[in-house]
């Protein structure tokens, strides 16, 4: 196994004496139900990039106060959500102590940071506890390909061509709360770094985020009203957005750009509308 690192398990058994035959079936089932390949990069001896991105999203979702670390309460909520069992205070202290010894920046004054969160799951994987890591991933909606399951994703509502989609009062209030939470400098605007945080939990956000950030840079800031408008206008095309060929016709020339190649917010919206009217079939494969 040291020579062939792709071998996950090696079991000595005998069909004649039935020596360790149950173990063979156990590891065979485990290989199917809790596969290692999507999680572990054999060349780098660490978690794969898709796995790290998935854990990044999970960490952000669990970090409810968005302070960059999971405090004891957030850790406990994560444990209960994934394993239906609470952690004792002594267990939390032990986990953080182990992480701090191995990863100095894995724990801060608040709690477990993202490097520490990654270390814990990497440790489970190296100990052969793939079922633990898969329990976490599946609880947050991931399938065996580390993509969000179809039944986990919201399906855009279909409506007649003469109808429009509007945010409910509850949705507007929710966006207001999110805006206030992300506006760390309290200037009533979202700058590029803050917009990045806004979409950080989207599994495949690069296509959308790239255009949205150029719009933010063009204006140097993004006001709350614009954020709400983007949610309304992009809802039905958001899930299809990341995979579109923005450098090809008709999207390439759908909006004017600045001398620096940036696209304005109005230009961004025109591209979104071009996508909307060019396709009546929406998909959620990208998200």
GROMACS .gro file of C-alpha atoms in nm:
model
  287
    1UNK     CA    1   0.000   0.000   0.000
    2UNK     CA    2   0.295   0.232   0.051
    3UNK     CA    3   0.401   0.170  -0.308
    4UNK     CA    4   0.052   0.197  -0.457
    5UNK     CA    5  -0.109   0.487  -0.276
    6UNK     CA    6  -0.433   0.453  -0.473
    7UNK     CA    7  -0.509   0.134  -0.278
    8UNK     CA    8  -0.735   0.236   0.008
    9UNK     CA    9  -0.782  -0.097   0.190
   10UNK     CA   10  -0.598  -0.427   0.188
   11UNK     CA   11  -0.754  -0.727   0.365
   12UNK     CA   12  -0.606  -1.073   0.400
   13UNK     CA   13  -0.883  -1.332   0.384
   14UNK     CA   14  -0.961  -1.695   0.300
   15UNK     CA   15  -1.268  -1.833   0.124
   16UNK     CA   16  -1.180  -2.180   0.256
   17UNK     CA   17  -1.161  -2.098   0.625
   18UNK     CA   18  -1.385  -1.789   0.596
   19UNK     CA   19  -1.108  -1.590   0.762
   20UNK     CA   20  -1.204  -1.219   0.759
   21UNK     CA   21  -1.468  -1.269   0.489
   22UNK     CA   22  -1.712  -1.035   0.673
   23UNK     CA   23  -1.443  -0.768   0.671
   24UNK     CA   24  -1.416  -0.798   0.292
   25UNK     CA   25  -1.787  -0.733   0.250
   26UNK     CA   26  -1.772  -0.450   0.505
   27UNK     CA   27  -1.496  -0.262   0.321
   28UNK     CA   28  -1.660  -0.334  -0.017
   29UNK     CA   29  -1.983  -0.173   0.100
   30UNK     CA   30  -1.790   0.114   0.255
   31UNK     CA   31  -1.608   0.180  -0.074
   32UNK     CA   32  -1.943   0.214  -0.251
   33UNK     CA   33  -2.140   0.403   0.013
   34UNK     CA   34  -1.855   0.629   0.131
   35UNK     CA   35  -1.607   0.656  -0.160
   36UNK     CA   36  -1.265   0.803  -0.100
   37UNK     CA   37  -1.179   0.923  -0.452
   38UNK     CA   38  -1.402   1.237  -0.452
   39UNK     CA   39  -1.252   1.340  -0.118
   40UNK     CA   40  -0.881   1.258  -0.127
   41UNK     CA   41  -0.611   1.373  -0.368
   42UNK     CA   42  -0.354   1.090  -0.373
   43UNK     CA   43  -0.081   1.305  -0.528
   44UNK     CA   44  -0.106   1.585  -0.275
   45UNK     CA   45  -0.208   1.359   0.014
   46UNK     CA   46  -0.486   1.595   0.110
   47UNK     CA   47  -0.847   1.686   0.043
   48UNK     CA   48  -0.949   1.745  -0.318
   49UNK     CA   49  -1.032   2.098  -0.432
   50UNK     CA   50  -1.407   2.021  -0.473
   51UNK     CA   51  -1.412   1.881  -0.120
   52UNK     CA   52  -1.239   2.189   0.020
   53UNK     CA   53  -1.487   2.415  -0.163
   54UNK     CA   54  -1.778   2.215  -0.023
   55UNK     CA   55  -1.638   2.237   0.331
   56UNK     CA   56  -1.578   2.609   0.278
   57UNK     CA   57  -1.945   2.657   0.197
   58UNK     CA   58  -2.049   2.447   0.498
   59UNK     CA   59  -1.818   2.645   0.727
   60UNK     CA   60  -1.962   2.978   0.609
   61UNK     CA   61  -2.318   2.856   0.653
   62UNK     CA   62  -2.241   2.742   1.008
   63UNK     CA   63  -2.059   3.066   1.094
   64UNK     CA   64  -2.385   3.246   1.161
   65UNK     CA   65  -2.231   3.566   1.302
   66UNK     CA   66  -1.977   3.572   1.015
   67UNK     CA   67  -1.680   3.642   1.240
   68UNK     CA   68  -1.455   3.390   1.063
   69UNK     CA   69  -1.463   3.124   1.332
   70UNK     CA   70  -1.704   2.870   1.480
   71UNK     CA   71  -1.764   2.941   1.847
   72UNK     CA   72  -1.872   2.669   2.090
   73UNK     CA   73  -2.242   2.723   2.021
   74UNK     CA   74  -2.194   2.709   1.645
   75UNK     CA   75  -1.978   2.397   1.675
   76UNK     CA   76  -2.247   2.232   1.883
   77UNK     CA   77  -2.519   2.324   1.633
   78UNK     CA   78  -2.303   2.179   1.354
   79UNK     CA   79  -2.257   1.856   1.551
   80UNK     CA   80  -2.629   1.821   1.624
   81UNK     CA   81  -2.727   1.895   1.263
   82UNK     CA   82  -2.489   1.635   1.120
   83UNK     CA   83  -2.487   1.363   1.385
   84UNK     CA   84  -2.793   1.428   1.606
   85UNK     CA   85  -2.572   1.442   1.914
   86UNK     CA   86  -2.444   1.736   2.114
   87UNK     CA   87  -2.081   1.789   2.211
   88UNK     CA   88  -1.987   1.813   2.575
   89UNK     CA   89  -1.788   2.125   2.674
   90UNK     CA   90  -1.488   1.906   2.757
   91UNK     CA   91  -1.504   1.751   2.407
   92UNK     CA   92  -1.504   2.093   2.241
   93UNK     CA   93  -1.202   2.196   2.449
   94UNK     CA   94  -1.023   1.874   2.352
   95UNK     CA   95  -1.091   1.920   1.981
   96UNK     CA   96  -0.965   2.279   1.982
   97UNK     CA   97  -0.659   2.177   2.182
   98UNK     CA   98  -0.565   1.905   1.931
   99UNK     CA   99  -0.619   2.141   1.637
  100UNK     CA  100  -0.414   2.419   1.795
  101UNK     CA  101  -0.121   2.183   1.845
  102UNK     CA  102  -0.120   2.080   1.479
  103UNK     CA  103  -0.246   2.396   1.311
  104UNK     CA  104  -0.156   2.712   1.506
  105UNK     CA  105  -0.397   2.930   1.307
  106UNK     CA  106  -0.672   2.667   1.330
  107UNK     CA  107  -0.805   2.820   1.651
  108UNK     CA  108  -0.837   3.182   1.760
  109UNK     CA  109  -0.994   3.364   2.053
  110UNK     CA  110  -1.342   3.309   1.905
  111UNK     CA  111  -1.322   2.942   1.816
  112UNK     CA  112  -1.237   2.703   1.531
  113UNK     CA  113  -1.121   2.880   1.213
  114UNK     CA  114  -1.152   2.744   0.859
  115UNK     CA  115  -0.796   2.595   0.854
  116UNK     CA  116  -0.884   2.415   1.177
  117UNK     CA  117  -1.217   2.301   1.032
  118UNK     CA  118  -1.032   2.156   0.731
  119UNK     CA  119  -0.775   1.987   0.955
  120UNK     CA  120  -1.045   1.807   1.156
  121UNK     CA  121  -1.207   1.662   0.844
  122UNK     CA  122  -0.872   1.578   0.689
  123UNK     CA  123  -0.786   1.392   1.010
  124UNK     CA  124  -1.110   1.190   0.988
  125UNK     CA  125  -1.028   1.096   0.630
  126UNK     CA  126  -0.671   0.989   0.702
  127UNK     CA  127  -0.798   0.770   0.985
  128UNK     CA  128  -1.027   0.594   0.738
  129UNK     CA  129  -1.348   0.748   0.874
  130UNK     CA  130  -1.488   0.842   0.535
  131UNK     CA  131  -1.840   0.785   0.663
  132UNK     CA  132  -1.797   1.081   0.902
  133UNK     CA  133  -1.698   1.322   0.627
  134UNK     CA  134  -1.972   1.196   0.396
  135UNK     CA  135  -2.229   1.237   0.674
  136UNK     CA  136  -2.138   1.607   0.689
  137UNK     CA  137  -2.139   1.656   0.312
  138UNK     CA  138  -2.468   1.474   0.256
  139UNK     CA  139  -2.637   1.660   0.540
  140UNK     CA  140  -2.561   1.982   0.355
  141UNK     CA  141  -2.700   1.849   0.027
  142UNK     CA  142  -2.400   1.705  -0.160
  143UNK     CA  143  -2.409   1.391  -0.374
  144UNK     CA  144  -2.124   1.148  -0.453
  145UNK     CA  145  -1.985   1.390  -0.714
  146UNK     CA  146  -1.972   1.670  -0.454
  147UNK     CA  147  -2.246   1.861  -0.630
  148UNK     CA  148  -2.565   1.980  -0.466
  149UNK     CA  149  -2.847   1.733  -0.522
  150UNK     CA  150  -3.133   1.833  -0.748
  151UNK     CA  151  -3.387   1.787  -0.470
  152UNK     CA  152  -3.181   2.015  -0.245
  153UNK     CA  153  -3.180   2.311  -0.483
  154UNK     CA  154  -3.469   2.556  -0.517
  155UNK     CA  155  -3.649   2.536  -0.851
  156UNK     CA  156  -3.730   2.874  -1.011
  157UNK     CA  157  -4.101   2.929  -1.039
  158UNK     CA  158  -4.243   2.946  -1.391
  159UNK     CA  159  -4.480   3.228  -1.481
  160UNK     CA  160  -4.655   3.369  -1.783
  161UNK     CA  161  -4.466   3.609  -2.011
  162UNK     CA  162  -4.684   3.902  -1.906
  163UNK     CA  163  -4.620   3.841  -1.536
  164UNK     CA  164  -4.333   3.966  -1.321
  165UNK     CA  165  -4.157   3.835  -1.015
  166UNK     CA  166  -4.130   4.048  -0.703
  167UNK     CA  167  -3.975   4.001  -0.363
  168UNK     CA  168  -4.206   3.949  -0.068
  169UNK     CA  169  -4.182   4.172   0.238
  170UNK     CA  170  -4.013   3.887   0.422
  171UNK     CA  171  -3.754   3.852   0.144
  172UNK     CA  172  -3.678   4.225   0.147
  173UNK     CA  173  -3.637   4.218   0.524
  174UNK     CA  174  -3.405   3.918   0.492
  175UNK     CA  175  -3.191   4.099   0.233
  176UNK     CA  176  -3.179   4.406   0.455
  177UNK     CA  177  -3.046   4.195   0.741
  178UNK     CA  178  -2.789   4.027   0.516
  179UNK     CA  179  -2.682   4.364   0.378
  180UNK     CA  180  -2.630   4.509   0.725
  181UNK     CA  181  -2.433   4.202   0.830
  182UNK     CA  182  -2.203   4.218   0.527
  183UNK     CA  183  -2.155   4.594   0.539
  184UNK     CA  184  -1.865   4.567   0.783
  185UNK     CA  185  -1.750   4.928   0.743
  186UNK     CA  186  -2.109   5.054   0.789
  187UNK     CA  187  -2.096   5.292   0.492
  188UNK     CA  188  -2.434   5.169   0.358
  189UNK     CA  189  -2.266   5.026   0.048
  190UNK     CA  190  -2.110   4.692  -0.045
  191UNK     CA  191  -1.761   4.712  -0.186
  192UNK     CA  192  -1.603   4.435  -0.400
  193UNK     CA  193  -1.468   4.239  -0.102
  194UNK     CA  194  -1.805   4.259   0.069
  195UNK     CA  195  -1.985   4.150  -0.248
  196UNK     CA  196  -1.747   3.853  -0.262
  197UNK     CA  197  -1.865   3.754   0.086
  198UNK     CA  198  -2.225   3.790  -0.029
  199UNK     CA  199  -2.187   3.507  -0.284
  200UNK     CA  200  -1.926   3.303  -0.097
  201UNK     CA  201  -2.172   3.024  -0.017
  202UNK     CA  202  -2.263   2.967  -0.384
  203UNK     CA  203  -2.092   2.642  -0.493
  204UNK     CA  204  -2.031   2.760  -0.853
  205UNK     CA  205  -2.035   3.135  -0.826
  206UNK     CA  206  -1.738   3.231  -1.044
  207UNK     CA  207  -1.928   3.332  -1.359
  208UNK     CA  208  -2.182   3.541  -1.174
  209UNK     CA  209  -1.934   3.682  -0.927
  210UNK     CA  210  -1.688   3.793  -1.193
  211UNK     CA  211  -1.949   4.006  -1.367
  212UNK     CA  212  -2.099   4.131  -1.044
  213UNK     CA  213  -1.760   4.237  -0.912
  214UNK     CA  214  -1.680   4.430  -1.230
  215UNK     CA  215  -2.011   4.607  -1.185
  216UNK     CA  216  -1.914   4.683  -0.826
  217UNK     CA  217  -1.571   4.812  -0.929
  218UNK     CA  218  -1.727   5.029  -1.199
  219UNK     CA  219  -1.942   5.198  -0.939
  220UNK     CA  220  -1.685   5.146  -0.660
  221UNK     CA  221  -1.974   5.035  -0.442
  222UNK     CA  222  -2.308   4.857  -0.454
  223UNK     CA  223  -2.608   5.001  -0.278
  224UNK     CA  224  -2.878   4.799  -0.106
  225UNK     CA  225  -3.139   4.886  -0.367
  226UNK     CA  226  -2.913   4.745  -0.637
  227UNK     CA  227  -2.862   4.424  -0.441
  228UNK     CA  228  -3.238   4.376  -0.414
  229UNK     CA  229  -3.283   4.452  -0.783
  230UNK     CA  230  -3.019   4.198  -0.876
  231UNK     CA  231  -3.197   3.930  -0.674
  232UNK     CA  232  -3.524   4.005  -0.854
  233UNK     CA  233  -3.379   4.019  -1.205
  234UNK     CA  234  -3.134   3.731  -1.168
  235UNK     CA  235  -3.349   3.478  -0.982
  236UNK     CA  236  -3.462   3.277  -1.282
  237UNK     CA  237  -3.129   3.292  -1.463
  238UNK     CA  238  -2.896   3.266  -1.165
  239UNK     CA  239  -2.877   2.886  -1.170
  240UNK     CA  240  -2.791   2.883  -1.539
  241UNK     CA  241  -2.555   3.177  -1.521
  242UNK     CA  242  -2.210   3.037  -1.446
  243UNK     CA  243  -2.182   2.818  -1.754
  244UNK     CA  244  -2.292   3.068  -2.020
  245UNK     CA  245  -2.043   3.169  -2.296
  246UNK     CA  246  -2.011   3.537  -2.207
  247UNK     CA  247  -1.727   3.588  -2.454
  248UNK     CA  248  -1.938   3.465  -2.746
  249UNK     CA  249  -2.230   3.620  -2.937
  250UNK     CA  250  -2.487   3.740  -2.853
  251UNK     CA  251  -2.360   3.805  -2.500
  252UNK     CA  252  -2.020   3.948  -2.598
  253UNK     CA  253  -2.166   4.264  -2.749
  254UNK     CA  254  -2.476   4.287  -2.534
  255UNK     CA  255  -2.331   4.566  -2.319
  256UNK     CA  256  -2.080   4.847  -2.347
  257UNK     CA  257  -1.759   4.827  -2.148
  258UNK     CA  258  -1.521   5.087  -2.012
  259UNK     CA  259  -1.168   5.143  -2.144
  260UNK     CA  260  -1.044   4.911  -1.869
  261UNK     CA  261  -1.277   4.636  -1.984
  262UNK     CA  262  -1.513   4.669  -1.689
  263UNK     CA  263  -1.885   4.635  -1.734
  264UNK     CA  264  -2.123   4.874  -1.562
  265UNK     CA  265  -2.416   4.762  -1.350
  266UNK     CA  266  -2.656   4.856  -1.628
  267UNK     CA  267  -2.443   4.661  -1.872
  268UNK     CA  268  -2.449   4.364  -1.641
  269UNK     CA  269  -2.825   4.377  -1.621
  270UNK     CA  270  -2.852   4.398  -1.999
  271UNK     CA  271  -2.649   4.078  -2.030
  272UNK     CA  272  -2.876   3.908  -1.779
  273UNK     CA  273  -3.183   4.018  -1.973
  274UNK     CA  274  -3.025   3.894  -2.296
  275UNK     CA  275  -2.980   3.555  -2.135
  276UNK     CA  276  -3.335   3.561  -2.005
  277UNK     CA  277  -3.494   3.631  -2.341
  278UNK     CA  278  -3.264   3.396  -2.534
  279UNK     CA  279  -3.357   3.089  -2.331
  280UNK     CA  280  -3.688   2.985  -2.182
  281UNK     CA  281  -3.546   2.668  -2.030
  282UNK     CA  282  -3.373   2.709  -1.697
  283UNK     CA  283  -3.136   2.464  -1.533
  284UNK     CA  284  -2.974   2.433  -1.195
  285UNK     CA  285  -2.680   2.219  -1.301
  286UNK     CA  286  -2.430   2.497  -1.239
  287UNK     CA  287  -2.545   2.548  -0.884
   0.00000   0.00000   0.00000
